[in-house]
Amino acid sequence: MRFANILKIFFWDKLGAFWKNQTTKNVLAVIGFLAAMIFILFSNFSPQQVLLRTDEVASRNIVSNITAVVIDEQQTDELRSQAETRVQKAYQEDQYALANTTTEINNFFSNLRDVLATEEENKQDQVADLLKGLLSEDTSSRISINELVGYLLNTEPDDITAMENAALQIQTIIMDKPITQETLNTTYSDIDRQVETLSFSTEAEEVIRLLDINTLRPNLIYNQEATQKAILEARDKVQPVQKTVKAGEIIVREGDRVTDEQISILEQLGIQRTRSHPVIFIGTILFVLLSFWLGMEFLRRHHKEVYRNPNQMVLIGMVVVIILLITRFLTIIQIGDRPEINAMTGYLAPVAAGSMLIAILIDSRLAYFLTMMMALYTGLLTSGNQIPFVIVAFFGGIVGVYRVSRLSQTSDLAKSGLIIAGTNVATILTLMLMAGTITLRSALMGSLLGIISGILSAVLMIGALPYLETAFGITSMIKLLELSNPNHELLKRLILEAPGTYHHSLMVGNLAEATAESIGANPLLVRVGAYYHDIGKIKRPEYFIENQRGFNPHEKIAPALSALIVTSHVKEGLELAREVRLPEVITDFISGHHGTSMTKYFYRQAVEEDGTQNVNEETFRYEGPKPHSKEVALVMLADSVEAAVRSLPELSVDKVREMVRKIINDKLNEGQLEECDLTFRDLDVIARNFCKVLEGVYHKRIEYPETIALELSKRREAYGDDDHQPAG
């Protein structure tokens, strides 16, 4: 027993605490989400590809499941090689070539003169060395060196000068033309022809020929960088040789040897496995982690309230996983032996369903971002040309968000499916026209799949919405629209049992709704909250001025009891709301539309009767809480303003404006607005909008007779002063 107790303490209790820890739940949720996304994405890469090698015998027919344009790489390479051979080499001019050649010729004759002018015995050897320096593998002398040495030793200085001038003149003529390294041999022949035109001795002409050939240099230098650039440009100008592979076309036949060209086509179609599975798996993990990080950063920066709400984060993950699972299932559906149809099943992806669910349940701006992410995943879950599937999914999802961002009636949900279907069809046909692949058959099939996707998205969204609302405790716009229906049991009771309060609630709703959007509040939530804020008056309707018909029961009871009856309509309203399970966002209006304000008339009446020291001020206050949101605060102000303006004995524009400003200032001074995020600018906007609406409602009212005005004034004082009446 002791061991069991120890085991329970150190194992089960620890394990229980571990599972109850919120951080543990968050980590497990993230791991589960990432694992699901990796599984869904990797399943698209794993089983579909083949691994063929050149000259391997195919064991089965390999068929294309899409119509696509592929590149004939072998023929394209041949055309590019031909274009490369036609490119001429690029050269740049050597501006110093002639000057260098002239310098070498001058240096030769200068050295020759110096040798001839000496009296040394080895002068003959020095001249021979000069001449041998003019010889090379490509240049040989037609006359022996000894004969040339003997000639030069006996040549007059003037003849030497004439030889020098002739050599320079010939070199100038020769180098006036473009000379490259490849044309040097041809140029040597030109030098020979020029030398033959001279009227010099044979020995002198040979010296000039050898000297000009030896000093000749190319005046055009090969530019390798420019040539390589020209080759690349020529190759790039060659358009790839394309051919169309039809869906259902056999790429490799069973029993045939696989060629390089066939493998290239299979790789372009995504059929040939070019990477190992471990590498694909690692890439899948990295993509999922990268997209997850981007999504979390977007939420952290732009939707902090969602980022900090575990329930909403789980909801987002669940919606994304379910939509992508359905997409994966639809993309593996094979409709008989119809590869041209199977290649288009990516258009069925119901991304718009997820987009609309996120927009309705959480936030429409967040839905735009998640639509983009789901569209990208849709592209990765398809094969072939993935871009059209991404675009269609993205456009359909965006239109879905547009349609549900401002719902006015539940029938808009069904209409959204038709609008999305129309968007899908238009997008699919547009993409086909842009690609130039449209045919009557493909257009009809694409349109049908687009329509199915739109309707399927609406059906999935409508079907999943109530379950997700219940599971995650979310009050969506759809739920609010249902609550705004006058046939709701509480509103029906309010109409029958407290018609004055119902009419007052409608007026408050209209007044608050007209102002909500201008201060960043939710108009639909404000309207529905106004409908239910005074629902507690059903219990004792006759104690509130808007339901009285000439008899005032407060005249016969003590002020404290009157205050208790008036303030208890909040508590009684909450009890009724709990009975019919109104959502918390609506009960906030019931509990907070008076805040912690006081029924001042009954308090003053009690003070007059019993004295200040004998009256507890808290007895005459509402329990609160004060409004925590713009919506509840707006209904509080609209409630007080509508009741006060309706009781004015003289309905002039100035009186209405004065009353509106007074009530708002009083609520502000009492501290009733200190817990909500209304700004002074918001309060000014509210005041101006209230005045505009009220002036439109009451501008045709006739002035009250004096007796009626006096009676209204008395009633107003009886149930609270200025901005605080039981009607509110």
XYZ file of C-alpha atoms in Angstrom, residues 34-573:
540
model
C 3.158 20.524 -37.266
C 3.023 16.720 -37.494
C -0.317 16.868 -39.304
C 0.935 19.495 -41.772
C 4.134 17.541 -42.492
C 2.170 14.341 -43.030
C -0.310 16.008 -45.391
C 2.394 17.724 -47.424
C 4.848 14.816 -47.564
C 2.117 12.414 -48.672
C 1.977 14.287 -51.968
C 5.681 13.656 -52.733
C 6.100 10.109 -51.496
C 4.258 7.501 -53.581
C 3.771 9.039 -57.008
C 7.258 9.314 -58.503
C 9.363 6.718 -60.328
C 13.121 6.257 -60.496
C 14.322 5.292 -63.984
C 17.865 5.164 -65.360
C 19.188 5.537 -68.873
C 19.078 2.282 -70.909
C 16.911 0.632 -68.248
C 14.035 -1.511 -69.581
C 10.681 -0.048 -68.477
C 8.575 -2.507 -66.491
C 5.317 -0.639 -67.210
C 3.873 2.205 -69.227
C 4.684 5.615 -67.776
C 1.800 7.993 -68.601
C 1.542 11.775 -68.172
C -1.403 12.740 -65.984
C -1.382 16.358 -67.149
C -1.182 18.331 -70.358
C 2.041 20.314 -70.254
C 4.634 21.937 -72.469
C 8.092 20.395 -72.014
C 11.502 21.285 -73.412
C 13.387 19.000 -75.816
C 16.735 19.509 -74.138
C 18.787 17.412 -76.600
C 17.657 19.326 -79.679
C 17.895 22.610 -77.791
C 21.543 21.863 -76.858
C 22.356 21.040 -80.495
C 20.934 24.361 -81.696
C 22.818 26.221 -78.999
C 26.084 24.517 -79.947
C 25.550 25.546 -83.554
C 24.908 29.112 -82.476
C 28.101 29.022 -80.404
C 30.235 27.961 -83.383
C 28.913 30.888 -85.407
C 30.146 33.421 -82.874
C 33.282 35.244 -84.045
C 36.082 35.892 -81.624
C 36.187 39.332 -80.086
C 39.378 41.407 -80.376
C 40.596 44.699 -79.040
C 43.134 46.973 -80.751
C 46.718 47.120 -79.457
C 47.501 50.807 -79.907
C 51.191 50.268 -79.095
C 51.876 47.382 -81.486
C 53.373 49.491 -84.318
C 55.357 51.645 -81.877
C 56.856 48.558 -80.239
C 57.751 47.081 -83.622
C 59.392 50.330 -84.719
C 61.401 50.422 -81.503
C 62.659 46.867 -82.034
C 63.744 47.670 -85.635
C 65.529 50.823 -84.503
C 67.238 48.940 -81.685
C 68.492 46.261 -84.105
C 70.123 48.765 -86.461
C 71.472 50.813 -83.536
C 73.152 47.701 -82.129
C 74.435 46.811 -85.616
C 76.013 50.247 -86.047
C 77.656 49.996 -82.626
C 79.187 46.610 -83.515
C 80.375 47.765 -86.932
C 81.984 50.870 -85.396
C 84.195 48.832 -83.009
C 87.663 47.559 -83.747
C 87.297 44.339 -81.789
C 88.440 41.091 -83.339
C 85.184 39.272 -82.510
C 83.071 41.825 -84.389
C 82.077 39.120 -86.864
C 80.662 36.917 -84.078
C 78.669 39.808 -82.636
C 77.026 40.525 -85.984
C 76.270 36.823 -86.338
C 74.616 36.841 -82.911
C 72.405 39.760 -83.949
C 71.274 37.900 -87.060
C 70.680 34.632 -85.220
C 68.347 36.550 -82.903
C 66.087 37.087 -85.921
C 65.679 33.340 -86.510
C 63.031 31.128 -84.907
C 61.188 27.855 -85.493
C 58.805 29.624 -87.884
C 61.482 31.775 -89.570
C 64.568 30.549 -91.379
C 67.081 32.394 -93.533
C 67.240 31.781 -97.257
C 70.913 32.825 -97.233
C 73.534 31.498 -94.863
C 74.319 33.546 -91.801
C 77.985 33.773 -92.751
C 77.120 35.360 -96.097
C 74.842 37.873 -94.402
C 77.571 38.650 -91.828
C 80.114 39.212 -94.554
C 77.718 41.517 -96.391
C 76.950 43.600 -93.332
C 80.623 43.953 -92.360
C 81.375 45.487 -95.758
C 78.207 47.607 -96.052
C 78.414 51.378 -96.047
C 76.596 53.350 -93.276
C 74.287 54.930 -95.851
C 73.204 51.487 -97.024
C 72.522 50.485 -93.426
C 70.287 53.570 -93.056
C 68.475 52.742 -96.303
C 67.838 49.201 -95.062
C 66.464 50.586 -91.789
C 64.080 52.955 -93.561
C 62.899 50.189 -95.898
C 62.236 47.840 -92.973
C 60.240 50.528 -91.166
C 58.259 51.417 -94.287
C 57.316 47.795 -94.994
C 56.333 47.206 -91.377
C 54.170 50.337 -91.402
C 52.375 49.175 -94.564
C 51.862 45.670 -93.205
C 50.595 46.739 -89.772
C 48.156 49.228 -91.241
C 45.895 46.230 -91.743
C 44.287 44.206 -88.887
C 46.571 41.432 -87.750
C 45.624 38.697 -85.286
C 47.580 35.779 -83.918
C 45.771 33.481 -86.323
C 46.678 35.603 -89.408
C 50.415 35.986 -88.689
C 51.464 33.286 -91.147
C 49.477 34.948 -93.920
C 51.057 38.280 -93.035
C 54.556 36.786 -93.353
C 53.773 36.135 -97.030
C 52.743 39.769 -97.409
C 56.135 40.823 -96.009
C 57.869 38.592 -98.564
C 55.941 40.256 -101.392
C 56.790 43.730 -100.113
C 60.479 42.881 -99.819
C 60.551 41.595 -103.398
C 59.558 45.059 -104.613
C 62.770 46.558 -103.178
C 65.786 47.269 -105.374
C 68.282 46.153 -102.771
C 70.850 43.437 -102.898
C 69.728 39.921 -102.113
C 71.565 39.959 -98.788
C 70.015 43.327 -97.767
C 66.516 42.171 -98.703
C 66.968 38.989 -96.635
C 68.052 40.977 -93.583
C 65.007 43.264 -93.992
C 62.689 40.243 -94.420
C 64.028 38.485 -91.334
C 63.846 41.651 -89.275
C 60.252 42.510 -90.295
C 59.033 38.952 -89.709
C 60.739 38.748 -86.324
C 59.411 42.076 -85.078
C 55.880 41.693 -86.444
C 53.224 41.732 -83.693
C 49.394 41.332 -83.814
C 47.654 44.711 -83.578
C 44.386 42.989 -82.542
C 44.479 41.090 -79.221
C 41.970 38.303 -78.449
C 39.408 39.333 -75.796
C 38.374 36.128 -74.061
C 35.829 37.768 -71.727
C 33.994 39.566 -74.552
C 34.066 36.419 -76.686
C 32.602 34.315 -73.859
C 29.895 36.905 -73.300
C 29.016 36.840 -76.999
C 28.830 33.033 -76.870
C 26.470 33.139 -73.884
C 24.286 35.734 -75.596
C 24.141 33.611 -78.735
C 23.144 30.539 -76.707
C 20.530 32.504 -74.793
C 18.982 33.777 -78.012
C 18.202 30.227 -79.022
C 14.646 29.576 -77.884
C 14.119 26.201 -76.178
C 12.558 23.635 -78.465
C 9.172 22.932 -76.902
C 6.644 20.243 -77.437
C 3.286 19.577 -75.860
C 2.714 16.413 -73.863
C -0.970 15.576 -73.646
C -2.636 14.174 -70.548
C -2.790 10.410 -71.017
C 0.154 10.321 -73.436
C 2.588 7.434 -72.898
C 6.070 8.776 -72.227
C 7.828 5.413 -71.784
C 6.343 2.184 -73.094
C 6.616 -1.102 -71.270
C 9.590 -3.105 -72.528
C 11.361 -0.137 -74.171
C 14.802 1.063 -73.172
C 14.683 4.400 -71.375
C 16.489 7.251 -73.127
C 17.990 10.460 -71.744
C 15.311 12.447 -73.554
C 12.521 10.443 -71.884
C 14.071 10.907 -68.445
C 14.296 14.656 -69.080
C 10.586 14.767 -69.972
C 9.677 12.719 -66.890
C 11.656 15.104 -64.675
C 9.897 18.130 -66.161
C 6.521 16.488 -65.574
C 7.462 15.721 -61.957
C 7.192 11.969 -62.528
C 10.897 11.117 -62.304
C 12.235 11.082 -58.770
C 15.247 13.371 -58.818
C 15.866 13.462 -55.051
C 15.906 10.901 -52.337
C 13.019 10.583 -49.900
C 15.040 11.722 -46.862
C 15.941 14.945 -48.634
C 12.288 15.517 -49.609
C 11.219 14.825 -46.032
C 13.743 17.320 -44.658
C 12.605 19.925 -47.193
C 8.978 19.329 -46.219
C 9.785 19.811 -42.536
C 11.682 23.020 -43.253
C 8.853 24.429 -45.375
C 6.248 23.645 -42.711
C 8.435 25.178 -39.985
C 9.107 28.284 -42.079
C 5.432 28.837 -42.902
C 4.503 28.174 -39.253
C 7.043 30.746 -38.069
C 5.752 33.333 -40.546
C 2.184 32.705 -39.408
C 3.077 33.030 -35.725
C 5.021 36.238 -36.359
C 2.058 37.680 -38.260
C -0.284 36.853 -35.370
C 2.134 38.174 -32.760
C 2.584 41.483 -34.565
C -0.893 42.156 -35.943
C -3.342 40.010 -33.923
C -2.002 39.881 -30.373
C -5.415 39.108 -28.901
C -5.628 35.963 -31.057
C -1.993 35.038 -30.404
C -2.628 35.092 -26.641
C -5.868 33.096 -26.868
C -5.146 29.323 -26.842
C -8.692 28.430 -27.887
C -8.587 30.616 -30.971
C -5.124 29.325 -31.895
C -6.383 25.743 -31.676
C -9.383 26.719 -33.786
C -7.147 28.189 -36.493
C -4.964 25.073 -36.542
C -7.981 22.781 -36.692
C -9.583 24.675 -39.591
C -6.341 24.745 -41.609
C -5.640 21.033 -41.060
C -9.199 19.983 -41.951
C -9.250 22.072 -45.135
C -5.876 20.717 -46.276
C -6.881 17.142 -45.447
C -10.000 17.525 -47.604
C -7.872 19.087 -50.345
C -5.410 16.187 -50.200
C -8.252 13.699 -50.431
C -9.772 15.482 -53.432
C -6.450 15.684 -55.287
C -5.902 11.900 -55.156
C -9.338 11.107 -56.552
C -9.018 9.314 -59.904
C -12.042 9.504 -62.200
C -11.662 6.301 -64.219
C -9.152 6.444 -67.051
C -9.518 10.215 -67.560
C -6.111 11.734 -66.836
C -7.095 15.066 -68.408
C -9.845 15.377 -65.783
C -7.746 13.992 -62.935
C -5.133 16.647 -63.701
C -7.664 19.383 -62.820
C -8.922 18.072 -59.460
C -6.801 20.709 -57.694
C -9.546 23.210 -58.573
C -11.823 21.406 -56.070
C -9.794 22.615 -53.056
C -12.336 24.162 -50.616
C -9.954 26.845 -49.332
C -12.813 29.355 -49.321
C -14.554 27.310 -46.594
C -11.602 27.788 -44.261
C -11.330 31.463 -45.179
C -14.990 32.116 -44.360
C -14.838 30.180 -41.095
C -11.842 32.186 -39.893
C -13.495 35.450 -40.986
C -16.776 34.633 -39.220
C -15.362 33.097 -36.044
C -12.239 35.220 -35.497
C -11.285 38.100 -37.802
C -11.638 38.909 -41.491
C -8.191 40.536 -41.770
C -6.577 37.419 -40.359
C -8.604 35.370 -42.847
C -6.888 37.129 -45.777
C -3.447 36.045 -44.555
C -4.512 32.465 -43.838
C -6.160 32.279 -47.273
C -2.782 33.001 -48.835
C -1.087 30.323 -46.710
C -3.721 27.685 -47.493
C -3.541 28.529 -51.206
C 0.228 27.957 -51.176
C -0.241 24.587 -49.515
C -2.912 23.737 -52.075
C -0.377 24.288 -54.837
C 2.100 21.957 -53.124
C -0.596 19.285 -52.764
C -1.197 19.215 -56.523
C 0.967 18.035 -59.404
C 1.903 19.476 -62.769
C 1.427 23.216 -63.245
C 0.592 24.251 -59.683
C 0.268 28.018 -60.166
C -3.352 27.953 -61.482
C -4.508 25.939 -58.454
C -2.862 28.448 -56.104
C -4.444 31.431 -57.867
C -7.948 29.908 -58.017
C -7.815 28.893 -54.339
C -6.565 32.357 -53.336
C -9.148 34.310 -55.358
C -12.015 32.088 -54.194
C -10.944 32.423 -50.547
C -10.595 36.199 -50.752
C -14.065 36.565 -52.287
C -15.422 34.294 -49.538
C -13.984 36.617 -46.889
C -15.524 39.630 -48.677
C -18.944 37.969 -48.642
C -19.038 37.122 -44.930
C -17.254 40.176 -43.517
C -20.491 42.158 -43.309
C -23.416 39.743 -43.095
C -26.877 41.223 -42.834
C -28.895 38.015 -43.024
C -28.213 34.273 -42.833
C -29.230 33.723 -46.461
C -26.005 35.526 -47.404
C -24.122 32.376 -46.401
C -25.795 30.318 -49.121
C -25.324 33.121 -51.649
C -21.620 33.203 -50.850
C -21.233 29.718 -52.328
C -22.649 30.886 -55.649
C -20.444 34.000 -55.672
C -17.349 31.896 -54.952
C -18.344 29.424 -57.671
C -18.649 32.277 -60.166
C -15.267 33.647 -59.114
C -13.668 30.218 -59.518
C -15.092 29.783 -63.014
C -13.978 33.254 -64.122
C -10.472 32.709 -62.727
C -10.076 29.253 -64.286
C -11.187 30.421 -67.730
C -8.953 33.488 -67.513
C -5.895 31.389 -66.665
C -6.657 28.992 -69.525
C -6.895 31.908 -71.953
C -3.595 33.345 -70.700
C -1.869 29.973 -71.102
C -3.367 29.446 -74.559
C -4.510 25.925 -73.609
C -8.260 26.521 -73.557
C -10.543 24.129 -75.407
C -14.286 23.656 -75.167
C -13.821 20.447 -73.221
C -11.247 21.861 -70.773
C -13.336 25.013 -70.279
C -16.457 23.008 -69.454
C -14.614 20.655 -67.121
C -12.760 23.493 -65.360
C -15.993 25.456 -64.940
C -17.757 22.417 -63.473
C -14.966 21.838 -60.947
C -14.963 25.544 -60.014
C -18.724 25.473 -59.374
C -18.435 22.310 -57.283
C -15.631 23.890 -55.251
C -17.674 27.025 -54.518
C -20.778 25.120 -53.450
C -18.699 22.603 -51.480
C -16.994 25.459 -49.621
C -20.329 26.985 -48.617
C -21.734 23.605 -47.525
C -18.657 22.815 -45.428
C -18.709 26.266 -43.854
C -22.425 26.215 -43.007
C -22.179 22.658 -41.690
C -19.124 23.205 -39.515
C -20.030 26.644 -38.185
C -22.500 25.709 -35.394
C -20.254 22.920 -34.094
C -17.189 25.156 -33.981
C -19.193 27.941 -32.308
C -20.339 25.560 -29.602
C -17.003 23.787 -29.136
C -14.977 26.983 -28.787
C -17.594 29.203 -27.152
C -17.549 31.761 -29.940
C -20.441 34.033 -30.801
C -20.200 34.615 -34.516
C -22.071 37.055 -36.715
C -24.377 34.194 -37.691
C -25.302 33.632 -34.054
C -25.865 37.354 -33.616
C -28.147 37.427 -36.649
C -30.152 34.571 -35.146
C -30.422 36.444 -31.845
C -31.639 39.576 -33.632
C -34.667 37.711 -34.984
C -37.842 39.021 -33.277
C -39.049 35.423 -33.052
C -36.460 34.672 -30.381
C -38.337 33.654 -27.247
C -37.037 36.508 -25.079
C -37.752 39.151 -27.698
C -41.239 37.724 -28.249
C -41.894 37.986 -24.521
C -40.519 41.524 -24.493
C -42.862 42.520 -27.350
C -45.912 41.072 -25.611
C -45.160 41.836 -21.964
C -43.158 45.063 -22.166
C -43.874 46.670 -25.556
C -42.616 50.070 -24.421
C -39.277 48.590 -23.413
C -39.076 46.717 -26.726
C -39.622 49.926 -28.661
C -37.076 51.693 -26.486
C -34.556 48.875 -27.129
C -35.086 49.186 -30.880
C -34.413 52.908 -30.699
C -31.292 52.352 -28.604
C -30.120 49.714 -31.072
C -30.618 51.990 -34.072
C -28.916 54.897 -32.310
C -25.897 52.844 -31.202
C -25.543 50.916 -34.470
C -25.435 54.117 -36.515
C -22.427 55.232 -34.471
C -20.570 51.943 -33.926
C -18.559 51.674 -37.106
C -17.220 55.221 -36.863
C -15.478 54.401 -33.544
C -14.288 50.916 -34.505
C -17.040 48.979 -32.713
C -18.985 46.012 -34.112
C -22.321 47.365 -35.420
C -24.120 44.018 -35.392
C -23.005 43.203 -31.849
C -24.088 46.658 -30.681
C -27.534 46.257 -32.232
C -28.155 42.797 -30.768
C -26.789 43.827 -27.371
C -29.176 46.786 -27.350
C -32.120 44.486 -28.094
C -31.415 42.433 -24.965
C -29.952 44.998 -22.561
C -33.286 45.665 -20.784
C -34.678 42.139 -21.042
C -34.974 41.972 -17.242
C -37.864 44.447 -17.339
C -40.109 41.570 -18.429
C -40.435 40.580 -14.761
C -41.999 43.902 -13.624
C -42.749 45.977 -16.729
C -45.237 48.287 -15.028
C -42.510 49.755 -12.806
C -40.804 51.365 -15.805
C -42.107 54.533 -17.363
C -42.140 53.389 -21.001
C -44.601 50.584 -20.110
C -46.907 52.580 -17.813
C -50.395 53.562 -18.877
C -51.407 56.337 -16.451
C -50.597 54.531 -13.175
C -47.281 54.873 -11.346
C -46.777 52.114 -8.695
C -43.715 53.909 -7.273
C -45.987 56.490 -5.682
C -47.163 53.911 -3.125
C -43.810 52.383 -2.081
C -40.696 53.589 -0.266
C -37.793 55.098 -2.265
C -35.418 52.296 -1.240
C -37.848 49.665 -2.495
C -38.368 51.595 -5.733
C -34.589 51.751 -6.234
C -34.313 48.029 -5.523
C -37.008 47.188 -8.077
C -35.465 49.445 -10.738
C -31.893 48.178 -10.262
C -32.947 44.535 -10.014
C -33.921 44.446 -13.685
C -30.215 43.872 -14.392
C -30.007 40.816 -12.155
C -33.325 39.490 -13.442
C -32.168 40.039 -17.014
